[in-house]
mmCIF file of C-alpha atoms in Angstrom:
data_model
loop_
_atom_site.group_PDB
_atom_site.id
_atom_site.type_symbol
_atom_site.label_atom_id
_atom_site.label_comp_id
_atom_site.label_asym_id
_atom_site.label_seq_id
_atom_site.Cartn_x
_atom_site.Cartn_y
_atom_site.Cartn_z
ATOM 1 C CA UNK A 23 -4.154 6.210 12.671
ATOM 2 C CA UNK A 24 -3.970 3.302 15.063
ATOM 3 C CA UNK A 25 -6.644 4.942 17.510
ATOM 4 C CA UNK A 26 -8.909 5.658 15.187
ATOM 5 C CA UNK A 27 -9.100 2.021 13.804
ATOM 6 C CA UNK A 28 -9.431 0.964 17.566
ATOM 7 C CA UNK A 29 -12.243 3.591 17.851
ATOM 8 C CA UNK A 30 -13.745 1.795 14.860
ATOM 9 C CA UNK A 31 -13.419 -1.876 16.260
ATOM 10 C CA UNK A 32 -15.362 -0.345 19.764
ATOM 11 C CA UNK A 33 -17.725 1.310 17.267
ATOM 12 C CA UNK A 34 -18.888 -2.038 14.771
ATOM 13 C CA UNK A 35 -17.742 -4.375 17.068
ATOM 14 C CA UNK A 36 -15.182 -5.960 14.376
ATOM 15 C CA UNK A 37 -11.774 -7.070 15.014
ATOM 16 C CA UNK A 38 -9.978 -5.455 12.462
ATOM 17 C CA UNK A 39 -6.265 -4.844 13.173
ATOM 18 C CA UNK A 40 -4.319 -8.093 13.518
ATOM 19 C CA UNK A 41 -1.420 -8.018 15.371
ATOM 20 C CA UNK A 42 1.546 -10.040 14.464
ATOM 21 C CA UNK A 43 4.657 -8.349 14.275
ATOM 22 C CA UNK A 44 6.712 -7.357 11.227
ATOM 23 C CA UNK A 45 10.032 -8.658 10.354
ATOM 24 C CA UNK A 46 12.476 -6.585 8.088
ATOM 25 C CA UNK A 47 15.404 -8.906 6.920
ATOM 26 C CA UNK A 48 17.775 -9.367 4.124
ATOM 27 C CA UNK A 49 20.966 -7.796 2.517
ATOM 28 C CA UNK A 50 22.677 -4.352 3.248
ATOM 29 C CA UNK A 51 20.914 -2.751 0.526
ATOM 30 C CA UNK A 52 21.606 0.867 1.376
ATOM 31 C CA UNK A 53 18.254 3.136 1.701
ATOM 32 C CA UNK A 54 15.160 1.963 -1.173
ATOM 33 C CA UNK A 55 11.458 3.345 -1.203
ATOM 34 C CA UNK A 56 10.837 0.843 1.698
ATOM 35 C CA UNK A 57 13.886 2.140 3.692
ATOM 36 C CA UNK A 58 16.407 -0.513 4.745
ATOM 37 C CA UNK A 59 17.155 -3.304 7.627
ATOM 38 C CA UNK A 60 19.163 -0.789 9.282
ATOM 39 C CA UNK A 61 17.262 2.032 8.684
ATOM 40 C CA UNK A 62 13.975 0.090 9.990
ATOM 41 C CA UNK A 63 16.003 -0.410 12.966
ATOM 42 C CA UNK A 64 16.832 3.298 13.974
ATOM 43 C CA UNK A 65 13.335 4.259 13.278
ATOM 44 C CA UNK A 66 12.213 1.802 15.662
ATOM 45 C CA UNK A 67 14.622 2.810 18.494
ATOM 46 C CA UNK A 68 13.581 6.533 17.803
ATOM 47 C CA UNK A 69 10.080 5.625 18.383
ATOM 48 C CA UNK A 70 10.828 3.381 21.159
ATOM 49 C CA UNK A 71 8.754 0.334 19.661
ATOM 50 C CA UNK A 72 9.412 -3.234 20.951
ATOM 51 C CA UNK A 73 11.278 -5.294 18.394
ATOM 52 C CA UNK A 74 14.062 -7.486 18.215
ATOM 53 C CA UNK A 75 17.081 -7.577 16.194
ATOM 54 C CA UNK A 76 18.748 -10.368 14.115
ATOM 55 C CA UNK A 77 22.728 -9.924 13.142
ATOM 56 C CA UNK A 78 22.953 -13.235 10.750
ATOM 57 C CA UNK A 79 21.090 -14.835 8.188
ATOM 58 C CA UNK A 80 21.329 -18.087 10.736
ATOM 59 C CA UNK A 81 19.706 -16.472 13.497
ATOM 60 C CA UNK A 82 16.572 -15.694 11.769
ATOM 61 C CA UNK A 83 16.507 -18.808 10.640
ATOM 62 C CA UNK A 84 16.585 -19.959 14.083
ATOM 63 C CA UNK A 85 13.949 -17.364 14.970
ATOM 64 C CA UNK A 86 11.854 -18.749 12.099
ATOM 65 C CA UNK A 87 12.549 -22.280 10.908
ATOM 66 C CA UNK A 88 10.038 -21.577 7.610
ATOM 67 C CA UNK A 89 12.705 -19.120 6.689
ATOM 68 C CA UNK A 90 14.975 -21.643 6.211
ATOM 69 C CA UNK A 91 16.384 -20.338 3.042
ATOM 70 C CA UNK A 92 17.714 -17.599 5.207
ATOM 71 C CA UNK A 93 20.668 -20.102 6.550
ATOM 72 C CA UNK A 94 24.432 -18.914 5.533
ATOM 73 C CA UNK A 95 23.207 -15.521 3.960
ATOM 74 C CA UNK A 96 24.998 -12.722 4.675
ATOM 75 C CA UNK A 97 21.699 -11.052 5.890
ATOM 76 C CA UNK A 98 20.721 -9.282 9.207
ATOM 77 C CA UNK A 99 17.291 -8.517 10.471
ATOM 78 C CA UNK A 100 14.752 -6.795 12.887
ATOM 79 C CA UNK A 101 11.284 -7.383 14.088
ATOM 80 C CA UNK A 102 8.440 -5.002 15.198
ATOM 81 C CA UNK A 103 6.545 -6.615 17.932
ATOM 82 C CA UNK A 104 3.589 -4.699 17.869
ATOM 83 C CA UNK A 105 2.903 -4.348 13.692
ATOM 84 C CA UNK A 106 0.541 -6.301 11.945
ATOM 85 C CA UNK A 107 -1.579 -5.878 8.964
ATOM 86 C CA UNK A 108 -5.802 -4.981 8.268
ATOM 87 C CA UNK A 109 -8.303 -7.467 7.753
ATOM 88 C CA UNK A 110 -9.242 -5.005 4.268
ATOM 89 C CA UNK A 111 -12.398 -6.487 3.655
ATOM 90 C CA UNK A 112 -14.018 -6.630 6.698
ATOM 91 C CA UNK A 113 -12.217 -2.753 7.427
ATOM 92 C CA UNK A 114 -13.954 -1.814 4.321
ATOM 93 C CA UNK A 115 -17.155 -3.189 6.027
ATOM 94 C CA UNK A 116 -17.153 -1.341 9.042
ATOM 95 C CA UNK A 117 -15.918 1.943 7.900
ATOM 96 C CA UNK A 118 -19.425 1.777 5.081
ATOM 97 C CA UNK A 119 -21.667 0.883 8.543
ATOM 98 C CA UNK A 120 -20.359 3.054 10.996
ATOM 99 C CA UNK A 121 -21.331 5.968 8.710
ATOM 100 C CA UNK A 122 -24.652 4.156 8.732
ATOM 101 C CA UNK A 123 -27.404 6.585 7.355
ATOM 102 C CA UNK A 124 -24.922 9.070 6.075
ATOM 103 C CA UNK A 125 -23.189 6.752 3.718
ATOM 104 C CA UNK A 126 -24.795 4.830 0.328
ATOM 105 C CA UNK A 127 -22.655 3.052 -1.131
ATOM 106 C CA UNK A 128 -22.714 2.547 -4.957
ATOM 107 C CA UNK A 129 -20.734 -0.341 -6.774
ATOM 108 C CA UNK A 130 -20.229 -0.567 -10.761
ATOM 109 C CA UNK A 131 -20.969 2.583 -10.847
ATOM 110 C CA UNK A 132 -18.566 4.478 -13.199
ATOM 111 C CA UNK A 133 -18.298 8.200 -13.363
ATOM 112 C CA UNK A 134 -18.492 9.612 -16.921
ATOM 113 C CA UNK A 135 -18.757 13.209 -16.177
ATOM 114 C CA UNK A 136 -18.290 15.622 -13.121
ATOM 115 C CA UNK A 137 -18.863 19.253 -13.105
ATOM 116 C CA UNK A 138 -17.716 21.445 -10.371
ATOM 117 C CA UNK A 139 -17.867 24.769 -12.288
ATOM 118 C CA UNK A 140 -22.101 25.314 -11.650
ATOM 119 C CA UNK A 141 -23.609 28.573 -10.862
ATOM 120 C CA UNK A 142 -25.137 26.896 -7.830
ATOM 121 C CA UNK A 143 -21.997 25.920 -6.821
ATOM 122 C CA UNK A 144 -23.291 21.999 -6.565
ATOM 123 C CA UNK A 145 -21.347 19.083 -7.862
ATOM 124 C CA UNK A 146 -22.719 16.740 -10.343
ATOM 125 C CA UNK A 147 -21.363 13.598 -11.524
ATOM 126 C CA UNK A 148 -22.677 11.538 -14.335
ATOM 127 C CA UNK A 149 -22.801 7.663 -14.280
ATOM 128 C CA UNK A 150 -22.441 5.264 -17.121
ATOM 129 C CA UNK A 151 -26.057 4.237 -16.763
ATOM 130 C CA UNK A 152 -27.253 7.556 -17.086
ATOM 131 C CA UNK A 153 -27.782 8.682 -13.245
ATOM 132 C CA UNK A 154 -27.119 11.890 -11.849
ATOM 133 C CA UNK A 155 -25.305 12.612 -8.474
ATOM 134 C CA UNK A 156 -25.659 16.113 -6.914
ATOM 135 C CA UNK A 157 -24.087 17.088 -3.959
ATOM 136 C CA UNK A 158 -22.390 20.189 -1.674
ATOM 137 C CA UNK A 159 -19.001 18.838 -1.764
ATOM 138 C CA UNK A 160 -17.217 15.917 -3.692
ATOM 139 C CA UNK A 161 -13.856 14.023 -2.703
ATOM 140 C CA UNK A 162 -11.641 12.439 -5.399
ATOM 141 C CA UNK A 163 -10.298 9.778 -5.018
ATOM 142 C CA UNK A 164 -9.774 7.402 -7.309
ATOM 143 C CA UNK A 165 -5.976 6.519 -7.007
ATOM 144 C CA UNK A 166 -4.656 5.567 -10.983
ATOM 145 C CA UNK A 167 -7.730 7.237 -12.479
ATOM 146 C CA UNK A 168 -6.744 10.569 -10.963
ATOM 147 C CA UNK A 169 -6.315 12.638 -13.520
ATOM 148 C CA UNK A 170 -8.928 11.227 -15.966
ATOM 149 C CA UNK A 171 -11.516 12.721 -13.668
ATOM 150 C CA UNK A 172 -9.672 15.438 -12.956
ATOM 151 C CA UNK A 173 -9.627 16.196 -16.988
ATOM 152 C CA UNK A 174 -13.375 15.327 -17.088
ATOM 153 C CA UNK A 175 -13.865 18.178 -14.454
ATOM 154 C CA UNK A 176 -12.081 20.781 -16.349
ATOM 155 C CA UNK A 177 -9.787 20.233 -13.102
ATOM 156 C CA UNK A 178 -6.203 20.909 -13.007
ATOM 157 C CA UNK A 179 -4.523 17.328 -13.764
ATOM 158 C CA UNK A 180 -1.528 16.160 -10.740
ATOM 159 C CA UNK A 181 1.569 14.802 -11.606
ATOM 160 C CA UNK A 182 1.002 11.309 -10.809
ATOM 161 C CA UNK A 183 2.958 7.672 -12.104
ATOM 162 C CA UNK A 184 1.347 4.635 -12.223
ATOM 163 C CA UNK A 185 3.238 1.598 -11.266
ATOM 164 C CA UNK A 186 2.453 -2.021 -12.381
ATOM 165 C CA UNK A 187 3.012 -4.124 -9.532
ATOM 166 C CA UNK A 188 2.550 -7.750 -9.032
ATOM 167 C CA UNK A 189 1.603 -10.404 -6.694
ATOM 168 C CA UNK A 190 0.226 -13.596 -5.915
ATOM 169 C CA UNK A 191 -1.323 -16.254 -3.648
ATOM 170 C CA UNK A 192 0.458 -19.191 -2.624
ATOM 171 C CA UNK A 193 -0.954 -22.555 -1.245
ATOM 172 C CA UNK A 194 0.058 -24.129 2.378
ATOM 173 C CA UNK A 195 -0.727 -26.400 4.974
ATOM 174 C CA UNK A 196 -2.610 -24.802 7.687
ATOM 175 C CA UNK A 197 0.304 -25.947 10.010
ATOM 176 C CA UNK A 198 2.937 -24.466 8.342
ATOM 177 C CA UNK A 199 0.940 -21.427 7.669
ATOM 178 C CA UNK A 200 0.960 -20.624 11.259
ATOM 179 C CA UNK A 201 4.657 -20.184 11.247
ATOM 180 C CA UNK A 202 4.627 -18.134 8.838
ATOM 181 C CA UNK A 203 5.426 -14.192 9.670
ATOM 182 C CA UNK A 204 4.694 -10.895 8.251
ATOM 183 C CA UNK A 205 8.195 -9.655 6.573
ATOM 184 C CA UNK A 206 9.483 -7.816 3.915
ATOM 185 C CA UNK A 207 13.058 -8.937 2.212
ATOM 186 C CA UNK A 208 15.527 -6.706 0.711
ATOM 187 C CA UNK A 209 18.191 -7.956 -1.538
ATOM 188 C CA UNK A 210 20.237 -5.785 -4.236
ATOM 189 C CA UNK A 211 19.016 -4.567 -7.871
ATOM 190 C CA UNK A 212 19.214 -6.890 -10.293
ATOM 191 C CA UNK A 213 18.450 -5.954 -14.039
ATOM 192 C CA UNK A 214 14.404 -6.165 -13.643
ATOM 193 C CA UNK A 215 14.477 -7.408 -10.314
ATOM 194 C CA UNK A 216 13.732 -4.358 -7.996
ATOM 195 C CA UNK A 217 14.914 -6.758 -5.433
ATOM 196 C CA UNK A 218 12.016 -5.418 -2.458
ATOM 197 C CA UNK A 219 9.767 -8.660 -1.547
ATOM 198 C CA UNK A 220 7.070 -8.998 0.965
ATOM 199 C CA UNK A 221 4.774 -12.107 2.517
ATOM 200 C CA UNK A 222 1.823 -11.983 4.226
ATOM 201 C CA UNK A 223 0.745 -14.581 6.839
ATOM 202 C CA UNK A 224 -2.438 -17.020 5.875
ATOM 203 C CA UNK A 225 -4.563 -14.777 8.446
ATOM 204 C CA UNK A 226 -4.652 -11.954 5.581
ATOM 205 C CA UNK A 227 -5.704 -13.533 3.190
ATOM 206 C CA UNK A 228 -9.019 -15.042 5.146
ATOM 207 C CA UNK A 229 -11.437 -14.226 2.140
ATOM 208 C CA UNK A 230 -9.867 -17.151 0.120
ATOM 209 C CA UNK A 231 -8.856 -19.952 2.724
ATOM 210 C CA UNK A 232 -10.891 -23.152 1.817
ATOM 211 C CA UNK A 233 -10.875 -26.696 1.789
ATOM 212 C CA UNK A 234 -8.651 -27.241 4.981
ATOM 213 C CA UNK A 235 -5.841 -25.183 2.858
ATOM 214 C CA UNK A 236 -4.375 -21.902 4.008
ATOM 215 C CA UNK A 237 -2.809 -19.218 1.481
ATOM 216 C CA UNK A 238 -0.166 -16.218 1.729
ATOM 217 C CA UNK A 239 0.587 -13.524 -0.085
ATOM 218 C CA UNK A 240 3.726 -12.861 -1.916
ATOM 219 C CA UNK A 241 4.847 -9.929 -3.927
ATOM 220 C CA UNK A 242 7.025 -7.502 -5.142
ATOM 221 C CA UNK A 243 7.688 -3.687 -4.126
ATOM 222 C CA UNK A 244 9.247 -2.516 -7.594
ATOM 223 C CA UNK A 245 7.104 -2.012 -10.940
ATOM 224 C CA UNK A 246 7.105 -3.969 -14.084
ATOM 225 C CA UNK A 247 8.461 -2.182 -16.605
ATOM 226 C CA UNK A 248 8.542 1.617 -16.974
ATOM 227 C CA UNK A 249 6.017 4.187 -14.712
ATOM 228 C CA UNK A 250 2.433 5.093 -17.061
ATOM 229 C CA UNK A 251 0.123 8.177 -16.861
ATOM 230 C CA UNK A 252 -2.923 6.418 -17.655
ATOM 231 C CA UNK A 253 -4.862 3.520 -17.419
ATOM 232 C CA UNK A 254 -5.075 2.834 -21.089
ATOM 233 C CA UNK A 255 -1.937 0.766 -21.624
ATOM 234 C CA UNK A 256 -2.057 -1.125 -17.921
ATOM 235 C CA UNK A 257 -1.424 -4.802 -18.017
ATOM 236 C CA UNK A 258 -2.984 -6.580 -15.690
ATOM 237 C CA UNK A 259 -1.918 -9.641 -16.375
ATOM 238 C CA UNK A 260 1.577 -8.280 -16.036
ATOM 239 C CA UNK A 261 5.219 -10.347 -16.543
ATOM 240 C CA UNK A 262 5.589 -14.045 -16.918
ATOM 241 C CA UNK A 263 9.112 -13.080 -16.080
ATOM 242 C CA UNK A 264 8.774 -10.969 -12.922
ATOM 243 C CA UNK A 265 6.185 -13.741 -11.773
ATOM 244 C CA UNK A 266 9.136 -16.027 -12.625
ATOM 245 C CA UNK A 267 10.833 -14.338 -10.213
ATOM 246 C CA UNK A 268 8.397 -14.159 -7.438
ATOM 247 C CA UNK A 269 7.906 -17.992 -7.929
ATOM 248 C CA UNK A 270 11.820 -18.096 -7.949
ATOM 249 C CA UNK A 271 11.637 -16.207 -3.968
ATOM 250 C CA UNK A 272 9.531 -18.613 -2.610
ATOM 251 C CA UNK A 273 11.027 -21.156 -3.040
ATOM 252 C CA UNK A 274 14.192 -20.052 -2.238
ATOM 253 C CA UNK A 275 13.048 -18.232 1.290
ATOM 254 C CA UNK A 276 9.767 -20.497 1.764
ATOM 255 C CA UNK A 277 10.365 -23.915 1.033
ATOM 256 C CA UNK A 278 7.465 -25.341 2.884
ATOM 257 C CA UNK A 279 4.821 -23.100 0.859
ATOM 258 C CA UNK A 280 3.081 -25.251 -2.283
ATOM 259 C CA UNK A 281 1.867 -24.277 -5.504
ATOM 260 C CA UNK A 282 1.429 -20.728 -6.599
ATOM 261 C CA UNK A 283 -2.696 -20.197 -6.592
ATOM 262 C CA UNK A 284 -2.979 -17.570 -8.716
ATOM 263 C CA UNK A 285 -1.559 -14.002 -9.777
ATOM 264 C CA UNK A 286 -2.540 -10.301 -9.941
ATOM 265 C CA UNK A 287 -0.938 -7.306 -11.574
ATOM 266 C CA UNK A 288 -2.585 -4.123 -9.738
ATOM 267 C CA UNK A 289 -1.858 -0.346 -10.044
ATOM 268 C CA UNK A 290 0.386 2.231 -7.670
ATOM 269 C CA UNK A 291 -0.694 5.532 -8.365
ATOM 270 C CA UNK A 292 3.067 7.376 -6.777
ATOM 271 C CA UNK A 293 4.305 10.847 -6.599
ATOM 272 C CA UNK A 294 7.600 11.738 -7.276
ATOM 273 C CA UNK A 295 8.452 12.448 -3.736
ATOM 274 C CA UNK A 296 6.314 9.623 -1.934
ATOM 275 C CA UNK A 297 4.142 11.933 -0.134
ATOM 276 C CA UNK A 298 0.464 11.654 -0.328
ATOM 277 C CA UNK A 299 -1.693 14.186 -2.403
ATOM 278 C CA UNK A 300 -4.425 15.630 0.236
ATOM 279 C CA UNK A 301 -5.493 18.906 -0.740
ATOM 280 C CA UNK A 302 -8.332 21.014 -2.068
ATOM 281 C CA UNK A 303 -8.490 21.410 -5.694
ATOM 282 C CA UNK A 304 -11.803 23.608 -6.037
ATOM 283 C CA UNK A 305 -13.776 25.682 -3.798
ATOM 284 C CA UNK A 306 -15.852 22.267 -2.913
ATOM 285 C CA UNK A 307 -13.837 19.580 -5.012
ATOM 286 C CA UNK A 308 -10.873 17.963 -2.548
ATOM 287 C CA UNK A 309 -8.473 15.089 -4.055
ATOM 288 C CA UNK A 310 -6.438 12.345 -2.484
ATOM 289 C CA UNK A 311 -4.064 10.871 -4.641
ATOM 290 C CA UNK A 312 -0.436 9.657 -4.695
ATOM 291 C CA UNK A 313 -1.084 6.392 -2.470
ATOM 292 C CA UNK A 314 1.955 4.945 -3.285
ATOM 293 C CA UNK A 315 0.873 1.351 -2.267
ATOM 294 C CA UNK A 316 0.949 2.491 1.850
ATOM 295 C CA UNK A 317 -2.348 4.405 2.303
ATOM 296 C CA UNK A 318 -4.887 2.097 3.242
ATOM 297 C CA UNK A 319 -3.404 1.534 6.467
ATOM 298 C CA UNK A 320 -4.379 4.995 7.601
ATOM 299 C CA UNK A 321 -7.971 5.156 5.881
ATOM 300 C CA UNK A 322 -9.747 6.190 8.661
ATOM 301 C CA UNK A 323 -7.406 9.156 9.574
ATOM 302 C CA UNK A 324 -7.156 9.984 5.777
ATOM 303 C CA UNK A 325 -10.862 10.154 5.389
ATOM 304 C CA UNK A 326 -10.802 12.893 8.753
ATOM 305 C CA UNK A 327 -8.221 14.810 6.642
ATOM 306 C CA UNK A 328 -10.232 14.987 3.728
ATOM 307 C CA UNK A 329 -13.468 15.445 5.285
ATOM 308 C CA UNK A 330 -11.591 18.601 7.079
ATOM 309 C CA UNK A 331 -10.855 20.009 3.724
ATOM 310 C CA UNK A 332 -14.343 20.215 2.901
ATOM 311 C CA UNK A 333 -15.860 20.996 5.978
ATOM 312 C CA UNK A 334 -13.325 23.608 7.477
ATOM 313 C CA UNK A 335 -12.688 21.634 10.610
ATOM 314 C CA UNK A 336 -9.337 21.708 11.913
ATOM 315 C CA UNK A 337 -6.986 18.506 10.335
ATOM 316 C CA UNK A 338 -6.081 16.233 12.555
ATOM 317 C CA UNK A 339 -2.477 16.711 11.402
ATOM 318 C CA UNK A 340 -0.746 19.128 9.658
ATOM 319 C CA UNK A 341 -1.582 18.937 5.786
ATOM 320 C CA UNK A 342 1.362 21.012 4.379
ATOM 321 C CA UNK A 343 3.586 18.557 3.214
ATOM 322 C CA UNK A 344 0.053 16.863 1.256
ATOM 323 C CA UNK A 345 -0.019 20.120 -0.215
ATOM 324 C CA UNK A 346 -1.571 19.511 -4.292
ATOM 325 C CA UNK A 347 0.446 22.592 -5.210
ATOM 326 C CA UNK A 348 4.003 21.208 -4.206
ATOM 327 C CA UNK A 349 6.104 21.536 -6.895
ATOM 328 C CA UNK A 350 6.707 17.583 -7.368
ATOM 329 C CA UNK A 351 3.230 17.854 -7.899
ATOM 330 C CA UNK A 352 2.576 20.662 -10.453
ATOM 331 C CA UNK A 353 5.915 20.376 -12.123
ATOM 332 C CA UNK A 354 6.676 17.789 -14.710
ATOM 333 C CA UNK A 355 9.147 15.590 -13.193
ATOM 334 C CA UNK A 356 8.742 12.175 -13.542
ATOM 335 C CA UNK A 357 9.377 9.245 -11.263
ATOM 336 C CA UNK A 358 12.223 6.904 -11.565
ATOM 337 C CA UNK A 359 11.816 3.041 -12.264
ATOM 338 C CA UNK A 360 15.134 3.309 -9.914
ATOM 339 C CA UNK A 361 14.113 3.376 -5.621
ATOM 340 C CA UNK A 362 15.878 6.590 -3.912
ATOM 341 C CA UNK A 363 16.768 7.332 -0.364
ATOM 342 C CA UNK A 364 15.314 10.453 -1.369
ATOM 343 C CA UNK A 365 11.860 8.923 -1.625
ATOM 344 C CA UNK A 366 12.918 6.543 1.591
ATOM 345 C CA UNK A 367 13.676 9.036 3.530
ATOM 346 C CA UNK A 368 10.307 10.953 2.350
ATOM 347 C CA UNK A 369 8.286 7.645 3.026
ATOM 348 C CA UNK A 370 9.606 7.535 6.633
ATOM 349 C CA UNK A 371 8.824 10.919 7.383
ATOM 350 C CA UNK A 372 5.479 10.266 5.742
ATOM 351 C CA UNK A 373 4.228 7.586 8.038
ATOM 352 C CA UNK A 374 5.309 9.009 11.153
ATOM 353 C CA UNK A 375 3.756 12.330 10.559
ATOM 354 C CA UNK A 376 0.870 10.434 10.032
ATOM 355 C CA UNK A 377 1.091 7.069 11.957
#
């Protein structure tokens, strides 16, 4: 995945991956969805990827003085070096004009039909304003709205959860934002706390910086309340309480960051195993689902995969494990509320199949 974003910063001329390192910290949770302190650590050894390790909650404080809330805790930590984060919007950018000519992109407009069973063996999709799209092929993907077009196809429907998950921007000097890092904090369960928490420095969140002020953004890795299967009952305005809570974090681990700036509640679509869906699901209709809040780091090798689906070419990696008729994916379990080392272990196998 990294080369090919590289390939697309030579290609648009965009700086797109921001490199800042990645610091894992916090409690002795045992293994979650996001894996652990310790378990960050051995993956990092086994790839043999520069980072450094913390022991106590008061040396990462000394590492990083804004994590000053850190002081006394019985915590331990580690750092990737060489991680970082996307600059989304401009990535979205450059991926729509370095497919120049061959790409038109179409916003607000919603799909109210799509037909892959023709005798001409073309796809058609319907919009809401009454246009008609015809092409060879079609790819899916349309993360919590899955299965709804699925359905609309006469398609067989995936079994997919949606999480509610929430975030939010906070306000900060520009000099203090600066010291800021990339990390994600573990800490124990807690009733509705899921107790996974993540900030991201002021330099991702460029598209909203203004007026001399900087902002990062803070959120949670665990869903409010229970796991949906459509889009009909999502709240996006989600919990006062669980906002509560992120409010509650910051403080505690960010003292130097201001008001919160505003709040989002925004869909996961997961699987029950954490592994992406990539996988043909008609003769010329191919589906990626089952994001599971990590997949836009790896769009550009994603898209290869799926365009290899369609077009025969060889993948550039092996697609098995993606497969759409897994069991977890045709059976009827259903995802726990609950992280697993199951699924930790599955989303570390995951990203370095694919990283």
């Amino acid at each position: 995945a990294l080369d090919r974003w590289e390939e697309l910063e030579k290609l648009t001329g965009e700086k797109l991956l921001q490199e800042n390192g990645l610091l894992f910290y916090g409690e002795d949770t045992g293994e979650t969805v996001e894996g652990s302190v310790e378990g960050a650590r051995q993956v990092m050894e086994k790839l043999n990827l520069p980072h450094r390790y913390y022991a106590t909650g008061d040396e990462i404080a000394d590492a990083y003085p804004v994590l000053e809330g850190c002081r006394g805790k019985p915590y331990s930590g580690v750092c990737e070096d060489t991680a970082g984060h996307i600059r989304a919007s401009k990535a979205c950018n450059a991926m729509a004009k370095a497919a120049g000519g061959n790409c038109q992109v179409k916003l607000n407009s919603k799909i109210i039909a799509l037909d892959a069973n023709r005798d001409d063996g073309k796809v058609v999709a319907i919009t809401e304003n009454g246009e008609t799209i015809k092409a060879n092929n079609a790819v899916i993907s349309c993360g919590p709205w899955t299965n709804a077009v699925l359905n609309a196809a006469n398609l067989p429907e995936l079994n997919l959860d949606i999480w509610q998950v929430q975030w939010a921007h906070y306000e900060v000097d520009s000099d203090v934002a600066a010291s800021i890092p990339q990390a994600f904090h573990f800490r124990k369960e807690n009733d509705i706390d899921g107790g996974l928490y993540y900030v991201f420095p002021s330099s991702a969140t460029e598209s909203i910086q203004n007026g001399g002020k900087s902002y990062v953004k803070v959120g949670v890795d665990f869903p409010t309340g229970g796991p949906l299967k459509n889009m009909e009952s999502f709240n996006y305005k989600g919990s006062q309480k669980v906002l509560e809570l992120i409010d509650e974090w910051v403080k505690e681990h960010l003292p130097a960051v201001g008001k919160r700036f505003d709040s989002y509640c925004h869909p996961y679509t997961m699987t029950t195993d954490s592994y992406f869906v990539m996988d043909k699901v008609a003769e010329n209709v191919a589906v990626f689902s089952g994001g599971s809040g990590r997949a836009f780091k790896f769009g550009p090798l994603l898209g290869d995969c799926m365009a290899s689906l369609l077009t025969g070419d060889d993948a550039p990696v092996d697609l098995t494990n993606f497969s759409a008729k897994r069991p977890e994916i045709v059976g009827q379990t259903k995802i726990s509320q609950s992280t697993t080392a199951n699924s930790a272990r599955s989303s570390c196998e995951q990203q370095e199949v694919i990283a």
